CSV table of C-alpha atoms and ligand atoms in Angstrom, one decimal:
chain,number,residue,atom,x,y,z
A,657,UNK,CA,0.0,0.0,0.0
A,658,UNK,CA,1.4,3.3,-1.3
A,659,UNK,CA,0.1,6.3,0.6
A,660,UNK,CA,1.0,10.1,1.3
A,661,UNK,CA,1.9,12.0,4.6
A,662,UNK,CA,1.2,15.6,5.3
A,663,UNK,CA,3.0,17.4,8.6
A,664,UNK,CA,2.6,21.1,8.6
A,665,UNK,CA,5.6,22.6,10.7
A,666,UNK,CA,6.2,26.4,11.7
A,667,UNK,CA,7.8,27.0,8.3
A,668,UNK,CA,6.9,24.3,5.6
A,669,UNK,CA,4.4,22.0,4.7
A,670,UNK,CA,6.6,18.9,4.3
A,671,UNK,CA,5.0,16.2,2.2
A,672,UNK,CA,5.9,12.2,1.6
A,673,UNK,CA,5.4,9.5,-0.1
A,674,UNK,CA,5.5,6.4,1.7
A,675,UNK,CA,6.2,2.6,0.2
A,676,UNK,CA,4.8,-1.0,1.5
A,677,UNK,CA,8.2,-1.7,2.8
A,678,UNK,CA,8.2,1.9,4.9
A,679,UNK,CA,10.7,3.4,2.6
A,680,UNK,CA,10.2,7.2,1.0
A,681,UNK,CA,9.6,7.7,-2.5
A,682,UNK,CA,8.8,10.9,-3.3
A,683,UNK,CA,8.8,14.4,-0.8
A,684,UNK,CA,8.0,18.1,-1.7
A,685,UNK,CA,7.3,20.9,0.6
A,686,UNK,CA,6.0,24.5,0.3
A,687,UNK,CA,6.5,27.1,3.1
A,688,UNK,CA,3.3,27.2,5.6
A,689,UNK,CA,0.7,29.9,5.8
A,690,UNK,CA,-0.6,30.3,8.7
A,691,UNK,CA,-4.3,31.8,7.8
A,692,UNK,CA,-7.1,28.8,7.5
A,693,UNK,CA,-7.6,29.2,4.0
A,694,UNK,CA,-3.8,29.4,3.3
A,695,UNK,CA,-3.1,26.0,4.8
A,696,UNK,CA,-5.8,24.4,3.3
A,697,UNK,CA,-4.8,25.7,-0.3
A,698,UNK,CA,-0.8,24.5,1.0
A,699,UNK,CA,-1.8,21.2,2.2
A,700,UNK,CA,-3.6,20.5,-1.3
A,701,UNK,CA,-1.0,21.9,-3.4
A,702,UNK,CA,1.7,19.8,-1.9
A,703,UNK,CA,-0.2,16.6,-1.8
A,704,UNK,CA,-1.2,17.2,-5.4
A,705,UNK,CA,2.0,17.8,-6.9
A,706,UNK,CA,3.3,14.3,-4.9
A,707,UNK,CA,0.1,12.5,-6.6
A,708,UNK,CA,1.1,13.7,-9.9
A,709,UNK,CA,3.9,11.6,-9.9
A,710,UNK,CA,2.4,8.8,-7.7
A,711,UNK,CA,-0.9,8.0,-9.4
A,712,UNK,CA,-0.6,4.7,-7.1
A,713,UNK,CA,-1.3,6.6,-3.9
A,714,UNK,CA,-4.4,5.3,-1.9
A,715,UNK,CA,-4.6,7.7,1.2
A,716,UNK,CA,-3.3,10.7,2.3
A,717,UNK,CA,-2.3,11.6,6.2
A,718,UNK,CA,-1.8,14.9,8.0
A,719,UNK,CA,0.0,15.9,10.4
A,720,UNK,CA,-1.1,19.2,12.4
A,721,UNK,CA,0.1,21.3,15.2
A,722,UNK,CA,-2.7,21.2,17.9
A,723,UNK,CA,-6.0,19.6,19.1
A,724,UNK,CA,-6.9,17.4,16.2
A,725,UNK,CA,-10.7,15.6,17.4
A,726,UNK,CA,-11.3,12.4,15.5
A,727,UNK,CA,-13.1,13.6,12.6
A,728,UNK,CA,-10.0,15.1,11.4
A,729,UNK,CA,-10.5,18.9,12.8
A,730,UNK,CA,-8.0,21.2,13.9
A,731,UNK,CA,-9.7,22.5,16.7
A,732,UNK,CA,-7.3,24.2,18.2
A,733,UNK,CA,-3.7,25.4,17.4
A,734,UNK,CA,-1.5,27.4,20.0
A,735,UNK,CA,0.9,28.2,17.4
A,736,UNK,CA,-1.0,29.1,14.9
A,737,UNK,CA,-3.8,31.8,16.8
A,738,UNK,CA,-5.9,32.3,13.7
A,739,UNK,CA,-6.9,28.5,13.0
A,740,UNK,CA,-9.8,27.3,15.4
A,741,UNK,CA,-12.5,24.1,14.6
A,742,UNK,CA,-10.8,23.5,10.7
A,743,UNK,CA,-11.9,20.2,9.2
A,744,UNK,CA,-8.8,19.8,7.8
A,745,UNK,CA,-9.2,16.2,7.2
A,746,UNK,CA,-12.9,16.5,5.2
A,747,UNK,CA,-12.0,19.6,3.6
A,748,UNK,CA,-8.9,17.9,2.5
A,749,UNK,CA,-10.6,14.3,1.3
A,750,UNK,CA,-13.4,16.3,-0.6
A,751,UNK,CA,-10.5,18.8,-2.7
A,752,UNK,CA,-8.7,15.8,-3.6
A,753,UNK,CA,-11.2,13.2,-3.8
A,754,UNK,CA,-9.3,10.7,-1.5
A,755,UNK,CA,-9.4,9.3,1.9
A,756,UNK,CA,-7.9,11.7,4.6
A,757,UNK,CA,-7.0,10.9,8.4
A,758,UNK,CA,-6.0,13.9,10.3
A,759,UNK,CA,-4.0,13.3,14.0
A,760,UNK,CA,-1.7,15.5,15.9
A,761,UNK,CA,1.7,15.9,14.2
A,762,UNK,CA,3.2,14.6,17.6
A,763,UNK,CA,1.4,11.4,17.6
A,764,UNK,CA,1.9,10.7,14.3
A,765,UNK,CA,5.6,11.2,15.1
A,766,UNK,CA,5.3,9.0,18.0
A,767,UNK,CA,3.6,6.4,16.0
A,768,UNK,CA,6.6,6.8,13.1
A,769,UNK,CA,9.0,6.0,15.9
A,770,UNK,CA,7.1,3.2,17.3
A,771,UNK,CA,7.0,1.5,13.9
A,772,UNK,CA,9.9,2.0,12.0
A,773,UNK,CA,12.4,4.7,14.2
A,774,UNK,CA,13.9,4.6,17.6
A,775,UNK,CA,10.6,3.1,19.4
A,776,UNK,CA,10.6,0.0,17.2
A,777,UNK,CA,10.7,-3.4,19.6
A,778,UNK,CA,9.2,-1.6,22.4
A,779,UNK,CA,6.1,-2.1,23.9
A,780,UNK,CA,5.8,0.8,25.5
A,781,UNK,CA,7.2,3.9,25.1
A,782,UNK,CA,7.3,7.7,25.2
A,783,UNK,CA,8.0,10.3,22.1
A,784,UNK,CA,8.9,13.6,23.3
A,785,UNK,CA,10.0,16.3,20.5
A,786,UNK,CA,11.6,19.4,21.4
A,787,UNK,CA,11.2,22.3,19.6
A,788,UNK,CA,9.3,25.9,19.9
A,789,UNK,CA,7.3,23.8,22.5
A,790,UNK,CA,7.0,19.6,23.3
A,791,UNK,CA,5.2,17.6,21.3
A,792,UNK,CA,4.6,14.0,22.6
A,793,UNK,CA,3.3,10.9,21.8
A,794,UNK,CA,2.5,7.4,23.8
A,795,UNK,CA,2.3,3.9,22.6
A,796,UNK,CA,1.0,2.0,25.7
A,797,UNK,CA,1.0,-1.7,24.9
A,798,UNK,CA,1.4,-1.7,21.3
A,799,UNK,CA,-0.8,0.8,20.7
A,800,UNK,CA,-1.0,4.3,19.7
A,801,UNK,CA,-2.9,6.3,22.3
A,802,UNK,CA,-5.7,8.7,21.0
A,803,UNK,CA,-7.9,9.3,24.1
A,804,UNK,CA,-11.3,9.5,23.2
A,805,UNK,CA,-11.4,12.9,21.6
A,806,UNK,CA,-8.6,12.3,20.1
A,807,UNK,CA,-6.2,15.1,22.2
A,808,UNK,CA,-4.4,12.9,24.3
A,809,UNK,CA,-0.5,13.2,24.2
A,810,UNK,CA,-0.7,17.2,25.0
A,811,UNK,CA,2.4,16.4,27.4
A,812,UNK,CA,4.3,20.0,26.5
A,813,UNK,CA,1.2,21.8,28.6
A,814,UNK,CA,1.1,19.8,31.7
A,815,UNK,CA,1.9,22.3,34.3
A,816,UNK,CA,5.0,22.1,36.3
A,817,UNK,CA,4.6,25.8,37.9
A,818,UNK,CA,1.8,26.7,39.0
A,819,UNK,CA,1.4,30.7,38.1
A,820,UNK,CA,4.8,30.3,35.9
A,821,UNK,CA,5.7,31.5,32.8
A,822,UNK,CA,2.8,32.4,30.3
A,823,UNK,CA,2.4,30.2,28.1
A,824,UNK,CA,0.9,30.1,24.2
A,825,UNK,CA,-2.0,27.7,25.5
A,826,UNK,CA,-3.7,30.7,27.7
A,827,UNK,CA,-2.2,29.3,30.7
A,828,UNK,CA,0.9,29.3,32.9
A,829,UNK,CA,3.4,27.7,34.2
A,830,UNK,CA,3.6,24.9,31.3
A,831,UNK,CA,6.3,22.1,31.1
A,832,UNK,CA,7.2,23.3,27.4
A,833,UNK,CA,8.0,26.9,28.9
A,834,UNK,CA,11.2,25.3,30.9
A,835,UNK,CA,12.2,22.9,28.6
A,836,UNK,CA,12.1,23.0,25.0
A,837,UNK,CA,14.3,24.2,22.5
A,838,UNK,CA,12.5,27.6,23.0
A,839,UNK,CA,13.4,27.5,26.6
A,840,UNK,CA,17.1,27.1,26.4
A,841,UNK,CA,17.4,29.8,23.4
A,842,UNK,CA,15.5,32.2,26.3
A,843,UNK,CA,18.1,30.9,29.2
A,844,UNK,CA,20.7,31.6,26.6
A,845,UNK,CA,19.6,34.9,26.2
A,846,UNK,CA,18.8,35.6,29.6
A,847,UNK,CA,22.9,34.1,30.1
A,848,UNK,CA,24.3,36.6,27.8
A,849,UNK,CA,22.1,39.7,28.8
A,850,UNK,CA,23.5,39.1,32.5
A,851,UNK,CA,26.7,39.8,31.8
A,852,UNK,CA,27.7,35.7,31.7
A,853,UNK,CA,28.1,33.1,28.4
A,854,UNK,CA,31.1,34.8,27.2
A,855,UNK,CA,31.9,31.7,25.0
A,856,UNK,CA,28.5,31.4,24.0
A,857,UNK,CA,29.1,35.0,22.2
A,858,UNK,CA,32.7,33.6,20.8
A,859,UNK,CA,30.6,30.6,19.2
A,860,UNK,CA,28.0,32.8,17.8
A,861,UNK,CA,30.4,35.0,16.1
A,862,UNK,CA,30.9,38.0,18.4
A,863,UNK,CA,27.3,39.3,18.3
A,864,UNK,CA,25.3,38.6,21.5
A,865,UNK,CA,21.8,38.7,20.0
A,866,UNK,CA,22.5,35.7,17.7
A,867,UNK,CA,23.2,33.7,21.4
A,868,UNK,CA,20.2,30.8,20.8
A,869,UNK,CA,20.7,26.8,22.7
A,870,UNK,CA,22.9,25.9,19.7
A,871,UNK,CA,25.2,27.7,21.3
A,872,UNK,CA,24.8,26.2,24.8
A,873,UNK,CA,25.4,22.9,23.5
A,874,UNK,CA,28.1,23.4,21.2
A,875,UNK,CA,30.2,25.5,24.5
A,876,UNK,CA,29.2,22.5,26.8
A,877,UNK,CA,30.7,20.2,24.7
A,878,UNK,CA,33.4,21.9,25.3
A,879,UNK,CA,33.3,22.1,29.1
A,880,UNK,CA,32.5,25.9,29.3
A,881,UNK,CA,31.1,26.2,33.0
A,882,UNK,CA,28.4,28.7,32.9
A,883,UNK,CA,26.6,26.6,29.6
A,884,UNK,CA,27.0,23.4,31.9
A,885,UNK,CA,24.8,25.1,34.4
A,886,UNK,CA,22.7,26.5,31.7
A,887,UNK,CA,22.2,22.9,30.3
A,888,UNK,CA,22.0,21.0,34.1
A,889,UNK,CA,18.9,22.9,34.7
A,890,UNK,CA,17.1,22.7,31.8
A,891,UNK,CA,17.9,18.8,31.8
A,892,UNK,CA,16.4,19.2,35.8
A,893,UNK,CA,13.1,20.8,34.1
A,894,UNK,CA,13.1,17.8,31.2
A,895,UNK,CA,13.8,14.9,33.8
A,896,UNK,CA,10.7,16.8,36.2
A,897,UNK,CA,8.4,16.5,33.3
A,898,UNK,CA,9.8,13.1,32.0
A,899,UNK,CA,9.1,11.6,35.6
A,900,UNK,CA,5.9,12.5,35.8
A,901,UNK,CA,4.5,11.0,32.8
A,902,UNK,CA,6.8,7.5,33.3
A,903,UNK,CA,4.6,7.1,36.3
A,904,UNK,CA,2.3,7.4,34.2
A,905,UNK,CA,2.3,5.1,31.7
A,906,UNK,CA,5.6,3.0,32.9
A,907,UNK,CA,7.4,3.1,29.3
A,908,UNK,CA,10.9,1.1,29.1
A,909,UNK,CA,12.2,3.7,26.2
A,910,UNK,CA,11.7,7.4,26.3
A,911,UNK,CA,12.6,8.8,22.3
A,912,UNK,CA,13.4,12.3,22.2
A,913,UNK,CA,13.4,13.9,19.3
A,914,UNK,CA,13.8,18.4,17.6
A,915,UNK,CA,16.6,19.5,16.7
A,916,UNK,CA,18.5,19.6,20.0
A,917,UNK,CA,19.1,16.2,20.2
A,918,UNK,CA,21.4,16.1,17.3
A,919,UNK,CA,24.2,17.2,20.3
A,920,UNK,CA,23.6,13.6,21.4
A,921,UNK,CA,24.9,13.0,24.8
A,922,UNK,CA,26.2,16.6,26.1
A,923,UNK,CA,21.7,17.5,26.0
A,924,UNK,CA,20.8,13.3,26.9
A,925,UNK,CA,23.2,12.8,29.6
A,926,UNK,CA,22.3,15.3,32.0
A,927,UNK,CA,18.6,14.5,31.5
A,928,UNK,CA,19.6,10.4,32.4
A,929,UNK,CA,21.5,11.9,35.4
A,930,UNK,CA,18.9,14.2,36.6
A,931,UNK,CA,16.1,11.6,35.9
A,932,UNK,CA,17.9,8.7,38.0
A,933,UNK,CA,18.8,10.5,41.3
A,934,UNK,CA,16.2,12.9,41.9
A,935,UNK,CA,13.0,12.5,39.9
A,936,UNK,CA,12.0,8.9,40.2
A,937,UNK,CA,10.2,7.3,42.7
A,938,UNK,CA,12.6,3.9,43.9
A,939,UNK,CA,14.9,4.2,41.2
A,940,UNK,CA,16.8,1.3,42.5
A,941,UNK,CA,14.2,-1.0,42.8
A,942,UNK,CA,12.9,-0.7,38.8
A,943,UNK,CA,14.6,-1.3,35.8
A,944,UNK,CA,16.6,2.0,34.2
A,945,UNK,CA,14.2,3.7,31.5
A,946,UNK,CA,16.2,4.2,28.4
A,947,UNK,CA,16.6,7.6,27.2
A,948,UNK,CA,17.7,7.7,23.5
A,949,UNK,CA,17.6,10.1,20.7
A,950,UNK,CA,14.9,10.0,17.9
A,951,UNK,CA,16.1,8.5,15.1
A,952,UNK,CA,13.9,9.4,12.1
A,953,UNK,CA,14.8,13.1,12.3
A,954,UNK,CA,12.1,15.9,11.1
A,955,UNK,CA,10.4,13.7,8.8
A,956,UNK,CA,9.0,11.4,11.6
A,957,UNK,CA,6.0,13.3,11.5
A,958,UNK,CA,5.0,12.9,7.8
A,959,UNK,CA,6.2,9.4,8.1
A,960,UNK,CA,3.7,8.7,10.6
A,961,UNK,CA,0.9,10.6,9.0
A,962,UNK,CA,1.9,8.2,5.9
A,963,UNK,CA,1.7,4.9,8.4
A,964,UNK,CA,-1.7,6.1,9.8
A,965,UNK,CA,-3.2,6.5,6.2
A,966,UNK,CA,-2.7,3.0,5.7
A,967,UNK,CA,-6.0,2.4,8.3
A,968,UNK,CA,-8.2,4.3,6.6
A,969,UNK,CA,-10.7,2.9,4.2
A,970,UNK,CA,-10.0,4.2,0.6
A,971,UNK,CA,-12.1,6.8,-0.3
B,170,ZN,ZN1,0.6,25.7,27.6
């Protein structure tokens, strides 16, 4: 079964083609627009131009950034204010005159891992992607969990500080405030405009405004003192959040994937360290939850919107 994943991201539309054996095909991508209309007319455009050259395609996927219910609308997207209650996923099936399932971009990421990525052989696991905020994703005994509106998996807003920082959401105090890729490029700032992070100016070329978390993991790898402590507390935030959903659902391999994680070990090992000796209840008495880096990089999304199209009924 050939079929097509969508994943809209803050700046493209990225678009596959997915093969029986799991391999891609085909790709194109377009930048987003972030009006309802706009996306709509993206989302058709890319998927289009892919079935142009892949008559042989027999369901389309979608990946979107929010509160995606189970007949396939975007109800609600933090990052992008305009959009509220879009059927993307009916609007999309009747332009193209195929069969659409629409999920949350994380999930289907999740799910993309689980099957063919960093997840596969587990039976339970945790996605967690860090980027502008956390996405996540949970397979709980071999399955993908939905919940029954189809929102579950909103880890990124469970609050760890109560009247904290203000968060996208409406709210405060959210976990992806203190620890996503967002939140170290604000610590990094916050470094610099203290007086402190003098190598983290070196790295980004002399010019303190350019200071984002690239440059905290680059000057830790190095050893540089003050990014160590930049990067010790944000792994103390991740390992807070981390805990409290592996009570939760008890996974034995936590995937963590954005762009951060392509520093490997200097972002992962802090979080394993901060994870085993402070945030887990009896850590001696279960077995060590793997933390490991996601392995199908920023296509997992599109991947897994590709992998969920193969359940849908042709249309
Ligand atoms: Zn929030």
């Amino acid at each position: 079964m050939v079929t097509l994943g969508l994943d809209v991201g803050g700046t493209k539309v990225l678009g596959i083609v997915l093969d029986e054996a799991g391999a891609i095909v085909a790709e194109h991508q377009e930048p987003t627009r972030r009006d309802a209309d706009g996306l709509m007319e993206r989302l058709q455009a890319v998927a289009a131009a892919l079935r142009e050259q892949n008559p042989d395609v027999t369901a389309v996927g979608v990946g979107l950034p929010g509160l995606v219910d189970r007949a396939g609308t975007l109800r609600f997207a933090p990052n992008l204010p305009g959009i509220v209650e879009l059927p993307v996923g009916p609007g999309l099936s009747e332009a193209l005159g195929i069969a659409v399932q629409a999920e949350n971009d994380a999930t289907c990421a999740a799910w993309a891992e689980h099957q063919l990525g960093a997840a596969a052989g587990t039976d339970t696991a945790l996605l967690v992607t860090l980027g502008t905020g956390i996405g996540g994703g949970l397979v709980v005994d071999g399955l993908l969990v939905r919940g029954a509106n189809g929102f579950a998996g909103e880890i990124g807003h469970m609050v760890v500080d109560d009247g904290g920082i203000p968060c996208p959401c409406g709210r405060r105090g959210c976990w992806e405030r203190y620890a996503s890729g967002s939140a170290l490029d604000r610590e990094a700032r916050d470094l610099v405009a203290g007086g402190g992070g003098a190598r983290l100016v070196e790295l980004a070329g002399g010019d303190p405004r350019r200071v984002t978390g690239v440059q905290v993991t680059a000057a830790a790898a190095e050893g540089d003192p003050d990014a160590r402590d930049v990067l010790d507390r944000f792994a103390d935030w991740f390992a807070l959040g981390l805990a409290n959903l592996i009570h939760v659902i008890d996974p034995s391999r936590c995937v963590v994937g954005g762009g951060l994680v392509a520093a490997g070990d200097v972002v992962l090992g802090p979080i394993r360290t901060a994870l085993g000796e402070t945030r887990l209840i009896a850590p001696e008495h279960r077995p060590p939850v793997e933390v490991v880096p996601a392995s199908l990089g920023p296509r997992a999304g599109a991947i897994g919107a590709a992998l969920l199209a193969r359940d849908v009924q042709p249309g």
